[in-house]
Amino acid sequence: MLTPPIGVLGGTFDPIHIGHLRPAIEARDALGLAEVRLLPNHIPPHRANPLCSSEQRLAMVRLAAADNPGFVVDERELRRDTPSWTIDTLVELRSELPDTPLCFLMGMDSLLGLPGWHRWQKLLDYAHLVVSCRPGWQPDYSVQVAELLARHQTRDIQDLHRQRHGHVWLCDNLPVELSATRLRALLAAGQDPKYLLPNPVADYIRRHGLYRSSATQ
Ligand code: ATP
């Protein structure tokens, strides 16, 4: 007997914003996720180091989670001193939660780039993939991603409850045209970020003087 699925959302969260949170809230509600785990990356394998410290990003993610029922923070990737490969995290979660379907949440940009991920073909052996639409990223699939969808896409929500892993779900979420890059630029220009991220996170950024200089873009 399986327990209800949980969502897992990894990210740099530099800072966390509504482009992360709205699709996750909609996935929680539409798919009946028992929980959404926010997993801040420590050493992002595919990108430059984040601007804020791990502690600051974690503090902001904690504030965002506290604001949303069912959201929890998973610090495991921050505690590692090796790269945060998603596959390693999913293997660990699978062994800790043997009877829980795992829904790995990602934006369309991540799905398009999936063939560049470490051991990407193994991801579906451990989790479902739940993909949110993201403005600027059209579903213009490479052959590899098109093949993945042909084999694994489902339109039946119950598949995400009946099986622990192995399906891809494309969300019909409200598109949110925001990136952390854009938000950092806005903050560096001294603009008010209200409604682009949770108020407690905006307060934290203000109190700690984060993202202030134009050098932080
Ligand atoms: P940056 O601009 O610094 O690259 P980002 O805003 O893209 O950051 P990440 O922390 O890199 O945020 O993203 C974590 C996950 O959230 C990824 O799977 C990404 O696709 C997804 N995501 C981020 N922003 C959005 C958005 N506006 N809509 C849908 N998904 C998003």
Tab-separated table of N, CA and C in Angstrom, residues 32 70 92 147 171 203:
chain	number	residue	atom	x	y	z
A	32	GLY	N	-2.636	16.441	-5.455
A	32	GLY	CA	-2.844	15.844	-4.138
A	32	GLY	C	-1.545	15.431	-3.468
A	70	GLY	N	2.063	22.428	4.195
A	70	GLY	CA	2.565	21.259	3.477
A	70	GLY	C	3.974	21.428	2.941
A	92	GLU	N	18.609	8.473	-2.357
A	92	GLU	CA	18.508	8.552	-0.886
A	92	GLU	C	17.061	8.640	-0.434
A	147	GLU	N	11.492	11.489	-26.944
A	147	GLU	CA	11.411	10.032	-26.700
A	147	GLU	C	11.036	9.726	-25.254
A	171	CYS	N	2.333	20.051	-16.330
A	171	CYS	CA	1.341	20.842	-15.581
A	171	CYS	C	0.706	21.904	-16.463
A	203	ASP	N	11.416	40.854	3.630
A	203	ASP	CA	11.891	41.512	4.861
A	203	ASP	C	13.306	41.052	5.202
